[in-house]
Coordinates of C-alpha atoms in Angstrom, one line a residue:
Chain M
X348 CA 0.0 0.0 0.0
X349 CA 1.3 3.8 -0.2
X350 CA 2.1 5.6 2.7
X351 CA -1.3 7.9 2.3
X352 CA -3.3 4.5 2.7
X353 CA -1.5 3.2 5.6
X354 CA -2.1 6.6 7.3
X355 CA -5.6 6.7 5.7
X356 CA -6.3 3.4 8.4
X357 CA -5.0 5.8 11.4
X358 CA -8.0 8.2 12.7
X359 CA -7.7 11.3 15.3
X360 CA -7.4 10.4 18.8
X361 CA -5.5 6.8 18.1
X362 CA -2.9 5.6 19.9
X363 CA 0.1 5.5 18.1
X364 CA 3.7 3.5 18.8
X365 CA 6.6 4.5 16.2
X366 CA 9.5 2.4 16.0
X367 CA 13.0 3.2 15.4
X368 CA 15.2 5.0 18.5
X369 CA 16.0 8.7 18.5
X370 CA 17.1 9.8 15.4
X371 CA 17.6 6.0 14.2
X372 CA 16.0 4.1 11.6
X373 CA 12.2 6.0 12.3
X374 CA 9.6 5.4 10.0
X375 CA 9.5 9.5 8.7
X376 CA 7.9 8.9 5.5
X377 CA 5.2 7.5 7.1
X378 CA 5.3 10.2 9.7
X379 CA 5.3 12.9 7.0
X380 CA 2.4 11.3 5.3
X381 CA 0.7 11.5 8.8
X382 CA 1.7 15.5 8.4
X383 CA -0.3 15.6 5.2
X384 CA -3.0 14.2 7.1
X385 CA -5.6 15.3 9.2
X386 CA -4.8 12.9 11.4
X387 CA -4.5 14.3 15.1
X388 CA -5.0 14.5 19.0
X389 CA -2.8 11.4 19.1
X390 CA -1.5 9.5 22.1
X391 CA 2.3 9.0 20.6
X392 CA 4.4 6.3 22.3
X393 CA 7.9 6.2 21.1
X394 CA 11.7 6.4 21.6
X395 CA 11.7 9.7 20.5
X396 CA 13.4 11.5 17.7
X397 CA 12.5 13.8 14.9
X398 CA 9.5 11.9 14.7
X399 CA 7.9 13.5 18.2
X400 CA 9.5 16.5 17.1
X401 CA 7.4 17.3 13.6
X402 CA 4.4 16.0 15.0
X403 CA 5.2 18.4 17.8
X404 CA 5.7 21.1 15.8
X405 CA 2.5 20.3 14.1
X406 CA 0.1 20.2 17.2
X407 CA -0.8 16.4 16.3
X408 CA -0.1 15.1 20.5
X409 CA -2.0 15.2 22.4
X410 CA -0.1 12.9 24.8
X411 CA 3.7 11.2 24.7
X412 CA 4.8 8.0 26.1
X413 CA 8.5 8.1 26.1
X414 CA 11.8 7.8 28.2
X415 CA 13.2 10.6 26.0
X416 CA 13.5 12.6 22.8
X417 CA 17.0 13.1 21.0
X418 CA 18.4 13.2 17.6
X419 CA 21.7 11.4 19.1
X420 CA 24.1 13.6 17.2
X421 CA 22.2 16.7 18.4
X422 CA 21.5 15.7 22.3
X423 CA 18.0 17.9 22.6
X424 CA 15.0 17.6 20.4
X425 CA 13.9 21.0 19.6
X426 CA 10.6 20.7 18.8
X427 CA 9.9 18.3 21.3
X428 CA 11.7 21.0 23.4
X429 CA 9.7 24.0 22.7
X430 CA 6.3 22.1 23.1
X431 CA 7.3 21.4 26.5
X432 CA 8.2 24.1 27.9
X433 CA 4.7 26.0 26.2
X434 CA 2.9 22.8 27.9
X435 CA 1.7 21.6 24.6
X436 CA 0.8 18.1 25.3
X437 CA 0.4 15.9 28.4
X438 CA 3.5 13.6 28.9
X439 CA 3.6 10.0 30.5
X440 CA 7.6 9.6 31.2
X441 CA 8.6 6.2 31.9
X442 CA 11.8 5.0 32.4
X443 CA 13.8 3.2 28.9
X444 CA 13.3 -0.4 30.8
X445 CA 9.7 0.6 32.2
X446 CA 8.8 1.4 28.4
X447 CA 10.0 -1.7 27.3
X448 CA 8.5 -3.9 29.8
X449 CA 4.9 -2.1 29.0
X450 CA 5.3 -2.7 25.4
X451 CA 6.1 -6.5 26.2
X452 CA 3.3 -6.6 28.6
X453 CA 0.7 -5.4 25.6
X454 CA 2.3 -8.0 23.5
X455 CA 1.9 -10.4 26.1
X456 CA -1.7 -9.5 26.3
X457 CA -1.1 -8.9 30.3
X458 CA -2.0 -6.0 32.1
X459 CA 1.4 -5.0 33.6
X460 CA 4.9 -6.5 34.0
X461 CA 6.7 -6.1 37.4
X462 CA 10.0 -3.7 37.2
X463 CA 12.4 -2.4 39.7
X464 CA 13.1 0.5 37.7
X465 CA 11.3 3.4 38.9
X466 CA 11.1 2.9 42.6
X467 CA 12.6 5.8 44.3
X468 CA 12.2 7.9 41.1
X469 CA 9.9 10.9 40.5
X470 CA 8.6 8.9 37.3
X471 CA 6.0 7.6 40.0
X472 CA 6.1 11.1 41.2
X473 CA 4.7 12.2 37.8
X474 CA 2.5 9.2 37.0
X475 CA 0.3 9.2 39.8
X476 CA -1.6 6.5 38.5
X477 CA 1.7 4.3 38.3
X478 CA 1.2 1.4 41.0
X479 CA 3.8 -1.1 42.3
X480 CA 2.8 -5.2 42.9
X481 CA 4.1 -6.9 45.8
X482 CA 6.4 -10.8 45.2
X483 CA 3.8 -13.5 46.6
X484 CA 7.0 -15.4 47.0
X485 CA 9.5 -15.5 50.4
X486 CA 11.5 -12.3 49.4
X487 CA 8.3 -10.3 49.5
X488 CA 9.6 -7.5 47.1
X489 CA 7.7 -4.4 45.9
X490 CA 8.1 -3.9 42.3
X491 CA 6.6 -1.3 39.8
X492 CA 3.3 -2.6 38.0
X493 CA 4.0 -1.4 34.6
X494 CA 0.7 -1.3 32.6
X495 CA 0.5 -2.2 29.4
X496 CA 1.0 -0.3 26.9
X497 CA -1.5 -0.7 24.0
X498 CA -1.5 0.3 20.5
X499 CA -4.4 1.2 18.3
X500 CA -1.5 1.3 15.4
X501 CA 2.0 1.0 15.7
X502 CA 4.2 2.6 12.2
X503 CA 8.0 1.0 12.0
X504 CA 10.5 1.1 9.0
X505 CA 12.8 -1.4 7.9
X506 CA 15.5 -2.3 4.9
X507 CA 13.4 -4.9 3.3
X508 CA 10.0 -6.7 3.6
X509 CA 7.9 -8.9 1.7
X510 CA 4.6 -8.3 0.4
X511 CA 3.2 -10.0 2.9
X512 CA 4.0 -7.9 5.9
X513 CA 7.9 -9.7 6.7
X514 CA 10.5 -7.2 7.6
X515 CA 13.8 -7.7 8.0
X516 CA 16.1 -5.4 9.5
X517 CA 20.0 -5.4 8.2
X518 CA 21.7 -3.0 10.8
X519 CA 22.9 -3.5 14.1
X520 CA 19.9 -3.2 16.4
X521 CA 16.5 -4.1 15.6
X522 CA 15.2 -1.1 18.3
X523 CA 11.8 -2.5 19.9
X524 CA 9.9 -2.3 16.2
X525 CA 8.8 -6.0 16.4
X526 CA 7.6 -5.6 20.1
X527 CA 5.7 -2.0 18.5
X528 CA 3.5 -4.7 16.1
X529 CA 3.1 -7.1 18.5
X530 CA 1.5 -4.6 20.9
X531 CA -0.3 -3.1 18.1
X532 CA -4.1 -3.6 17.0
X533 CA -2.8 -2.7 13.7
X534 CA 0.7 -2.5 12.2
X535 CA 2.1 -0.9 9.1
X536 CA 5.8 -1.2 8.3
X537 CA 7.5 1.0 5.5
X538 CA 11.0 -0.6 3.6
X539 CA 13.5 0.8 1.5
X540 CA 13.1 -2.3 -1.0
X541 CA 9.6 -4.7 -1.0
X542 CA 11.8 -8.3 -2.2
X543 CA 10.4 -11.5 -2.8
X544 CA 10.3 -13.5 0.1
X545 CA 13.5 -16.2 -1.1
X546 CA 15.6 -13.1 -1.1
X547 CA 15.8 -12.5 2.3
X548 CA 17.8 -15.1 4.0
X549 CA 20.3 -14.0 1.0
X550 CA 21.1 -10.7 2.7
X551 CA 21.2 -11.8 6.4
X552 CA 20.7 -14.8 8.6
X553 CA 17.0 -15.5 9.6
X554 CA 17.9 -14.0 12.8
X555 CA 17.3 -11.0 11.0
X556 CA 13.6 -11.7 10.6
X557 CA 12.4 -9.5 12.9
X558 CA 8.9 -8.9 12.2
X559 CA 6.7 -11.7 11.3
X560 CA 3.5 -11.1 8.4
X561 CA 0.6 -12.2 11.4
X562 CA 1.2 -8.8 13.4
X563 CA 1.3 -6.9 10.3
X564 CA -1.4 -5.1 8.3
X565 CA 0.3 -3.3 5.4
X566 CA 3.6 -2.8 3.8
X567 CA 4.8 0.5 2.2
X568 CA 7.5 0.7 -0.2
X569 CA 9.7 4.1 0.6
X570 CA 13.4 4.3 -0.4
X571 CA 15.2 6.9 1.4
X572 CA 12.2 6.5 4.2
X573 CA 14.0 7.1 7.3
X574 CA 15.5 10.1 6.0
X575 CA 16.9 12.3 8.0
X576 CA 17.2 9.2 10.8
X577 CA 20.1 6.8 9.8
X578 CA 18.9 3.4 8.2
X579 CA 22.2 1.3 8.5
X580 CA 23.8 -0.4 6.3
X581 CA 20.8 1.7 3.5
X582 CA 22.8 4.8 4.7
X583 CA 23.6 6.9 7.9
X584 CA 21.8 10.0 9.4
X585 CA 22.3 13.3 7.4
X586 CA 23.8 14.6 9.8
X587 CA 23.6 18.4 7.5
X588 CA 20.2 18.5 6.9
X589 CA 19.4 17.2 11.0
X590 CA 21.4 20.2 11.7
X591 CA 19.4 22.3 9.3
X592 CA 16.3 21.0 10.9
X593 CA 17.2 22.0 14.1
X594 CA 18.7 25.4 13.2
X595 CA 15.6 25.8 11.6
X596 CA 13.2 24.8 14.3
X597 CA 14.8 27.4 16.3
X598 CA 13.2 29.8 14.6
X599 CA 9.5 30.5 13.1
X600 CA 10.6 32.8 10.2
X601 CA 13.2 29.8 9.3
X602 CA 10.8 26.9 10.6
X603 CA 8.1 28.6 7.6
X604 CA 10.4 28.1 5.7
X605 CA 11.5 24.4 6.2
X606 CA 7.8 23.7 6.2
X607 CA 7.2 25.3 2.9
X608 CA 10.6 23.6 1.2
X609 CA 10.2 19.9 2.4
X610 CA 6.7 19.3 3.8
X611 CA 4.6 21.2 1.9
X612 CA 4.6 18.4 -1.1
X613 CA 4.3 14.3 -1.0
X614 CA 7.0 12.3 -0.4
X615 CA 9.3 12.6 -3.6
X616 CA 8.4 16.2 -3.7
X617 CA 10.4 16.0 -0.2
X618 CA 13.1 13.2 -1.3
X619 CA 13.9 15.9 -4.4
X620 CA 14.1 19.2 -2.2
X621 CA 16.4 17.3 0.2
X622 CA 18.8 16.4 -3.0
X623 CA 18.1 19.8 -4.2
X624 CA 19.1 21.4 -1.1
X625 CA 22.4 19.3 -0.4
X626 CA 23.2 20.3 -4.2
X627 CA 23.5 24.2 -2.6
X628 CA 25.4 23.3 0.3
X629 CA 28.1 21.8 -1.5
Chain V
X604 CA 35.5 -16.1 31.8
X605 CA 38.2 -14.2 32.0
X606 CA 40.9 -12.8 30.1
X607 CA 44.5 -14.7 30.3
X608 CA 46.1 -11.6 27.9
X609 CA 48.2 -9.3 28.8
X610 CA 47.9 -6.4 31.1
X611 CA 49.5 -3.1 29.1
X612 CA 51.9 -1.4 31.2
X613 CA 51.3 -0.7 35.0
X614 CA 54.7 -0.7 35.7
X615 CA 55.4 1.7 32.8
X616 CA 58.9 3.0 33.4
X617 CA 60.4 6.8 32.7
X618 CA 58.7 9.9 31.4
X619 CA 56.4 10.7 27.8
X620 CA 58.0 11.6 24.6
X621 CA 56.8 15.4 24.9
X622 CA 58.0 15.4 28.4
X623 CA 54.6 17.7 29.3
X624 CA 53.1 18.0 32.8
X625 CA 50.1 16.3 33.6
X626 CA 46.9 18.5 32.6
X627 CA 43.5 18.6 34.6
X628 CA 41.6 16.5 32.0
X629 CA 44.2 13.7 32.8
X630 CA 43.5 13.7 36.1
X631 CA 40.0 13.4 35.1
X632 CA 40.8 10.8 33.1
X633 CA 42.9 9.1 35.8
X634 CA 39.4 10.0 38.2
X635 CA 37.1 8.2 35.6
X636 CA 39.0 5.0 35.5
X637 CA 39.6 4.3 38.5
X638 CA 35.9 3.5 38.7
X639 CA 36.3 0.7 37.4
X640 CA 39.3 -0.9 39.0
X641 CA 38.4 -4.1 40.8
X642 CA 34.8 -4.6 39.3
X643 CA 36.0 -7.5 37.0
X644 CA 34.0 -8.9 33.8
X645 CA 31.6 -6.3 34.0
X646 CA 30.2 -3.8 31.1
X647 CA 31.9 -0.3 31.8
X648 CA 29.3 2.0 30.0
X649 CA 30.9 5.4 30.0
X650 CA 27.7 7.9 28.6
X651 CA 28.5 11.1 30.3
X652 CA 31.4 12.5 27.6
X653 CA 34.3 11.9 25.9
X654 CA 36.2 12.1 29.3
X655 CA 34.7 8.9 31.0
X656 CA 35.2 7.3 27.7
X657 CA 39.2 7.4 27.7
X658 CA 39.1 6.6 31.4
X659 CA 37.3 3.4 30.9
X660 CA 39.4 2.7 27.6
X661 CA 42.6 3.4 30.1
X662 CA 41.0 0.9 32.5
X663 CA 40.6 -1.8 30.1
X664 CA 44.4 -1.5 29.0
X665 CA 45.9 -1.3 32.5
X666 CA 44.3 -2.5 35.7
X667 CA 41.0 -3.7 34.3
X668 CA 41.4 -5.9 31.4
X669 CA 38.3 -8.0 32.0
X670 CA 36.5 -5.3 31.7
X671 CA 33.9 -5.2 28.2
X672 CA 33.0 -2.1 26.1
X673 CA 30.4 -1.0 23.5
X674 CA 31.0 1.1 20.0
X675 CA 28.2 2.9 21.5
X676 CA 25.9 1.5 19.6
X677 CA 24.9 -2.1 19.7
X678 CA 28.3 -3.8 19.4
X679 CA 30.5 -5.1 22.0
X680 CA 34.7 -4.2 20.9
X681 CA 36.9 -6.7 21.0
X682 CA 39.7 -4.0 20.8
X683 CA 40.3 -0.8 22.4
X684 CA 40.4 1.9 19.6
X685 CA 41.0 5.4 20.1
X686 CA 38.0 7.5 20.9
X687 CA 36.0 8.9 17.6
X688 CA 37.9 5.6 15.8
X689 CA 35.6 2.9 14.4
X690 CA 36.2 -0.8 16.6
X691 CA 37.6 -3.4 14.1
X692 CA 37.0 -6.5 16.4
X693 CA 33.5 -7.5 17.5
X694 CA 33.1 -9.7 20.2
X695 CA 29.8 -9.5 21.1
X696 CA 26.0 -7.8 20.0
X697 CA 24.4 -6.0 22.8
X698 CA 21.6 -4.3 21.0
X699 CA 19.5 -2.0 23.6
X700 CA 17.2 -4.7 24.4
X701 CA 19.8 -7.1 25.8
X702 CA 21.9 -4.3 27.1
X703 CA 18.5 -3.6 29.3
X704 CA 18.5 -7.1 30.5
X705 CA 22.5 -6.6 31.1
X706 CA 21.6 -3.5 33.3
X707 CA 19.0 -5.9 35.2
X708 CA 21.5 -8.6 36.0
X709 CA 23.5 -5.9 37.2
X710 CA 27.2 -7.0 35.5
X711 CA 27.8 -3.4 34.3
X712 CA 28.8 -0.1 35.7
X713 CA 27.5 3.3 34.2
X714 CA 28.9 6.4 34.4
X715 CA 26.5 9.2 33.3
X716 CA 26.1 12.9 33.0
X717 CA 24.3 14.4 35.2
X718 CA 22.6 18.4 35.1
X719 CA 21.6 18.5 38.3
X720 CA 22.8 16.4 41.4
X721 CA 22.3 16.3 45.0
X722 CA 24.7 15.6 48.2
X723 CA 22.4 12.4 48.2
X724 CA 23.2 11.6 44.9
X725 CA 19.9 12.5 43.1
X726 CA 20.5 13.0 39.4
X727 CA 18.3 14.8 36.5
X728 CA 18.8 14.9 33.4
X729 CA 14.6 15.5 32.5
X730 CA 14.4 18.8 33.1
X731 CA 14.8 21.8 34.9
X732 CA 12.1 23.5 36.5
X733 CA 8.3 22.6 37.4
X734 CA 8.0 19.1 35.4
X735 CA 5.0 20.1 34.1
X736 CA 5.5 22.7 32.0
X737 CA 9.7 23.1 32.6
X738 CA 11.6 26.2 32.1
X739 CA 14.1 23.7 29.9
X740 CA 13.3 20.7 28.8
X741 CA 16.4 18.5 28.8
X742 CA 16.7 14.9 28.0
X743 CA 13.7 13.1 29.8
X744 CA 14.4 10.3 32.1
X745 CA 16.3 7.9 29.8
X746 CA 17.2 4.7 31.8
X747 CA 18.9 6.5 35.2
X748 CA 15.9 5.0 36.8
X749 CA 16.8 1.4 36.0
X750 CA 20.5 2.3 36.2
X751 CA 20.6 3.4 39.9
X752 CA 18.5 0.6 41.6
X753 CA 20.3 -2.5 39.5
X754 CA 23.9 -1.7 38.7
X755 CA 26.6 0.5 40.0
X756 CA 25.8 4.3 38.8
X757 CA 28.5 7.0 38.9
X758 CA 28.4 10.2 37.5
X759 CA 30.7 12.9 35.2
X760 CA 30.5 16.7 35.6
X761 CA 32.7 18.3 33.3
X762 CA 31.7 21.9 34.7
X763 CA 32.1 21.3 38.7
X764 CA 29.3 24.3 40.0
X765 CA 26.2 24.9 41.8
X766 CA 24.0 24.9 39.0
X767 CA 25.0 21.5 38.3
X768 CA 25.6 20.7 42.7
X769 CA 22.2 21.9 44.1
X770 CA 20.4 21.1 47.4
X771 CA 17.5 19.5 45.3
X772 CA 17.3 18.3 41.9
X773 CA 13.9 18.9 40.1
X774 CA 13.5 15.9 38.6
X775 CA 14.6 12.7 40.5
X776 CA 15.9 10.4 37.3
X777 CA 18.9 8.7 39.1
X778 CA 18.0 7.4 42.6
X779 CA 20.1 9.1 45.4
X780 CA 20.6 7.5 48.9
X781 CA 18.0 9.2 50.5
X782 CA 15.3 8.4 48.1
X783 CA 16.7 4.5 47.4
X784 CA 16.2 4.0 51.5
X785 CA 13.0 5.8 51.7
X786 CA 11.5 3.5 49.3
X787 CA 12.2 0.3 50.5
X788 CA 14.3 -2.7 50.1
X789 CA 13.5 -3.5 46.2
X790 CA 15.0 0.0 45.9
X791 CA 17.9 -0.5 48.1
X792 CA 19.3 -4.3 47.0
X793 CA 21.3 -3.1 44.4
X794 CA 21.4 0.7 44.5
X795 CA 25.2 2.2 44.4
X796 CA 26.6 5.1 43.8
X797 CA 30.7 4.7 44.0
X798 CA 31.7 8.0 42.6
X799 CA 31.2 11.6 40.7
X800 CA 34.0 12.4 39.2
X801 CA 34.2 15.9 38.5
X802 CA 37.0 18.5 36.8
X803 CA 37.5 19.5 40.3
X804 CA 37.9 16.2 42.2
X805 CA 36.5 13.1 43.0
X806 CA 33.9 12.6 45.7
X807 CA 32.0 9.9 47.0
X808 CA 28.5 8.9 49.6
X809 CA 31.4 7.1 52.2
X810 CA 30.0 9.4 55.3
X811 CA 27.1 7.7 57.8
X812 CA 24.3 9.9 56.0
X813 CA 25.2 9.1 52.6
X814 CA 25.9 12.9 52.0
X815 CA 28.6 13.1 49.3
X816 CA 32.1 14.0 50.6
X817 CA 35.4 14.8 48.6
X818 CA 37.5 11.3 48.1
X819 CA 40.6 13.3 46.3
X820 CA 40.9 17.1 45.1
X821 CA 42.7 17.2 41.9
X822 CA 46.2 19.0 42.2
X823 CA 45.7 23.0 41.9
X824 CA 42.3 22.4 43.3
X825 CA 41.7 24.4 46.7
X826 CA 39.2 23.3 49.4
X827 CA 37.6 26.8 48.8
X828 CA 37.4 26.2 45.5
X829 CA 35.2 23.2 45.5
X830 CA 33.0 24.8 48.4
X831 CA 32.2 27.9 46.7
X832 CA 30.9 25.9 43.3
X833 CA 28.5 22.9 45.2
X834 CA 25.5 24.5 45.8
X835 CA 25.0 22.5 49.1
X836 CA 27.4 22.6 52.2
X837 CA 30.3 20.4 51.5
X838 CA 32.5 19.1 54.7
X839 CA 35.8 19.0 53.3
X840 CA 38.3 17.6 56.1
X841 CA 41.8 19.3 56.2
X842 CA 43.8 16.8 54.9
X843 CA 42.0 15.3 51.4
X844 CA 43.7 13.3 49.2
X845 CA 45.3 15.1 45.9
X846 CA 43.9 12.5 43.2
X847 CA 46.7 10.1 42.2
X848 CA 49.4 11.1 39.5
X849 CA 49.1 9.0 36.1
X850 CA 52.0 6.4 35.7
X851 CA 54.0 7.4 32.7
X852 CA 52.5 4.3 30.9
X853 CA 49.0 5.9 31.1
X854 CA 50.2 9.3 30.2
X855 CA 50.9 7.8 26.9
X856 CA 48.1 5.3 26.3
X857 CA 46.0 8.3 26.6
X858 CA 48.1 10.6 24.6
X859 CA 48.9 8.4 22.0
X860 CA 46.6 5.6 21.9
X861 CA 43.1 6.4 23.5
X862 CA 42.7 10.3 22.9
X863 CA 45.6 11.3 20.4
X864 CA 43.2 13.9 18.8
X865 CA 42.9 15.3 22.3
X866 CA 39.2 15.4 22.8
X867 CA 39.3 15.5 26.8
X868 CA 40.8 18.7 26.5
X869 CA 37.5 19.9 24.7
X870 CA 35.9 19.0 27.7
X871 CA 37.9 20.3 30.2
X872 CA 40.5 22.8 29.4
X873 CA 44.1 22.1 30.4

């Protein structure tokens, strides 16, 4: 399916889990398509990156689930940032391994997961509702009870899929994306190359068969559609046009601007003003 | 299992080609690894800078050669290459999900930044100001929560002052002392804080309260000094420890083999 279809599933209000890590391997095309939309008042939960960032900037959250935002190279997410600090969404911080254990527990189809990450914290500080389960065993330990965390639709990118809704991811960490569709009512995956399914254990082991086609509900073909996030071995971050973004989200004259050049189009509209714009830097 | 190779130089011998003194971010260097001496086949995760990196790089190569080390990323060196330079051995994958899972067994000792930081030994690195609607949004939580109450924690402050040293964080991300006790004993069974290294000294939670103390000043550093940049009162006894003197051997694993490009002085200035 295109991107506009897969986001054409996704209505206001969802909850939505993006895969990827920071500014790594996130599924922007599909993001940007979501931009086009008029998709909104979403309940994001990711490892954030640019992707919490232009939806941010767009007024599309309405609340995050996240242990952070970065783009890596550049520590603080600016957008994410700015919406902050103007109290632009309501926020549900968890901690990296409490985030991981509620994605596992929706997975699971179990209503929390016990953690010890947390106690002592102000994340329970911040999430009143956050409740801790007590060992029925001997040692008697309090642990954190971390709920669930559900997805109406969860949007991850990898190097190559099937038609069939197989990913496969080629780089050095798969992130959480297969937990993301496992915990996902619906999940849609984006590639940078559909291939038939006897080319895949051809370009890695079967270890790299990460996401299976029964958690999956649609496959979108987009080269290049991680961009500006790094899709290793596909390519690395552009780490020029990350730093544009963020010089430019520093700014509303200049964030106009960035808006009107790259997300004002569709997708290859943005894919040719990208090339077009490294083409005047050089 | 452990390592039956050999341990680079800690009986190095004579002085460094260039003859130069010992600069402030070698000391900090020197502060940073030993963090890690005596914790054995552990993970030493350095996150806070470039300046905890080369310490436990220096540690691997001297008195902790058990120790393991990621790219950063999700591989696990089988070498020790200069900071910025890309690893050429692999001998392990520790993608973030098992490196969480590594973090739970608690084989691993962090060292991370920290913005704010109490004489308990709370950390934040969320934000700063009323968490609801902060007055800067930093990083968010990350994983200091599951950090400080399963493996050791210590921190880096390149910029030793009371903005970063306050009397109370805003944002409790790392667990402190105080706030490990008060919540119980799932809290407490494998909280740790062994050290903050800072560029003024090194100073650890060794006192009956669990307040932080100074463990070693760096040389040039004055006990006035380090009392007029914490932002809570700091008992510093008369005679502290000046932190040790690199051994000629280190001087030039980190000047020539860990951090020839100099990055350390980037983060503190010599």
């Amino acid at each position: 399916m295109t991107a506009e279809e897969a986001v054409g599933r996704l209505g206001s209000g969802m909850t939505v889990g993006i895969g990827g890590w920071g500014s790594r391997r996130k599924p922007m095309a599909l993001v940007r398509a979501l931009l086009r939309s008029e998709v909104t008042d979403l309940t994001v939960v990711s490892c954030g990156g640019p992707d919490v960032g232009l939806l941010a900037a767009a007024g599309r959250i309405r609340k995050l689930v996240a242990p952070f935002a970065t783009l890596d190279s550049v520590p603080l997410e600016p957008h994410f940032r700015a919406a902050r600090q103007r109290g632009a969404f309501e926020l549900m911080e968890l901690d990296e391994a409490m985030f991981m254990w509620g994605l596992t527990a929706a997975a699971h189809r179990l209503p929390f997961l016990p953690v010890r990450a947390g106690l002592g914290s102000d994340v329970m500080r911040v999430n009143p509702g956050l409740r801790t389960v007590t060992s029925p065993y001997e040692d008697g330990e309090e642990l954190v009870a971390v709920p669930a965390l559900r997805l109406d639709a969860a949007l991850v990118h990898l190097n190559r899929a099937d038609i069939h809704g197989n990913g496969q991811y080629l780089g050095p960490d798969p992130y959480f994306d297969d937990l993301f569709c496992s915990a996902a009512e619906h999940a849609y995956v984006s590639c940078e190359r559909i291939v038939a399914t006897e080319e895949f254990t051809k370009a890695g082991g079967p270890q790299t068969l990460v996401v299976q086609r029964h958690s999956v509900a649609g496959v979108v073909k987009a080269p290049n559609g991680a961009h500006f996030a790094s899709c290793a071995p596909d390519y690395e971050r552009d780490e020029p046009f990350q730093k544009h973004y963020v010089a430019s989200a520093g700014d509303p004259e200049a964030w106009r601007a960035f808006t009107e050049r790259f997300l004002s189009g569709g997708e290859s509209a943005y894919q040719s003003a990208v090339q077009a714009w490294h083409e005047e830097q050089r | 299992m452990t390592s039956t190779g050999t341990t680079a130089g800690a009986a190095g011998s004579g002085r460094t080609a260039d003859g130069l003194p010992v600069t402030r971010a070698e000391y900090c260097v020197i502060g940073c690894a030993e963090a890690w001496r005596g914790n054995g086949e552990v993970l030493a995760s350095p996150m806070g800078g470039a300046i905890p990196a080369i310490g436990a790089r220096l540690a691997r190569l001297t008195f902790s050669p058990d120790l393991l080390l990621t790219d950063g990323e999700a591989l696990l060196m089988g070498d020790v290459p200069a900071v910025g330079s890309p690893s050429e051995v692999t001998e392990g994958w520790l993608p973030y999900r098992r490196h969480l899972e590594l973090v739970a067994s608690g084989k691993r000792h962090v060292m991370m930044g920290a913005s704010q930081l109490d004489r308990h030994g709370n950390q934040n690195i969320s934000c700063i100001g009323d968490w609801s609607r902060p007055a800067r949004q930093l990083l968010g939580v990350r994983g200091a929560p599951v950090n400080t109450l399963n493996n050791p924690t210590s921190y880096w402050v390149p910029k030793h002052s009371p903005r970063v040293f306050v009397e109370k964080v805003d944002m409790v991300c790392g667990v402190g002392y105080d706030r490990a006790a008060a919540a119980g004993p799932s809290a407490t069974r494998f909280h740790r804080i062994p050290r903050v290294v800072s560029d003024l000294g090194v100073f650890d939670f060794e006192t009956p309260d669990r307040s932080m103390r100074p463990a070693s000043l760096h040389p040039g550093v004055t006990a006035d000094q380090v009392a007029s940049a914490t932002g809570f009162p700091l008992t510093i006894p008369d005679e502290v420890p000046r932190t040790r003197e690199p051994t000629p051997e280190e001087l030039r694993l980190i000047r020539e083999v860990i951090d020839p490009r100099g990055l350390r002085d980037r983060e503190v200035r010599p």
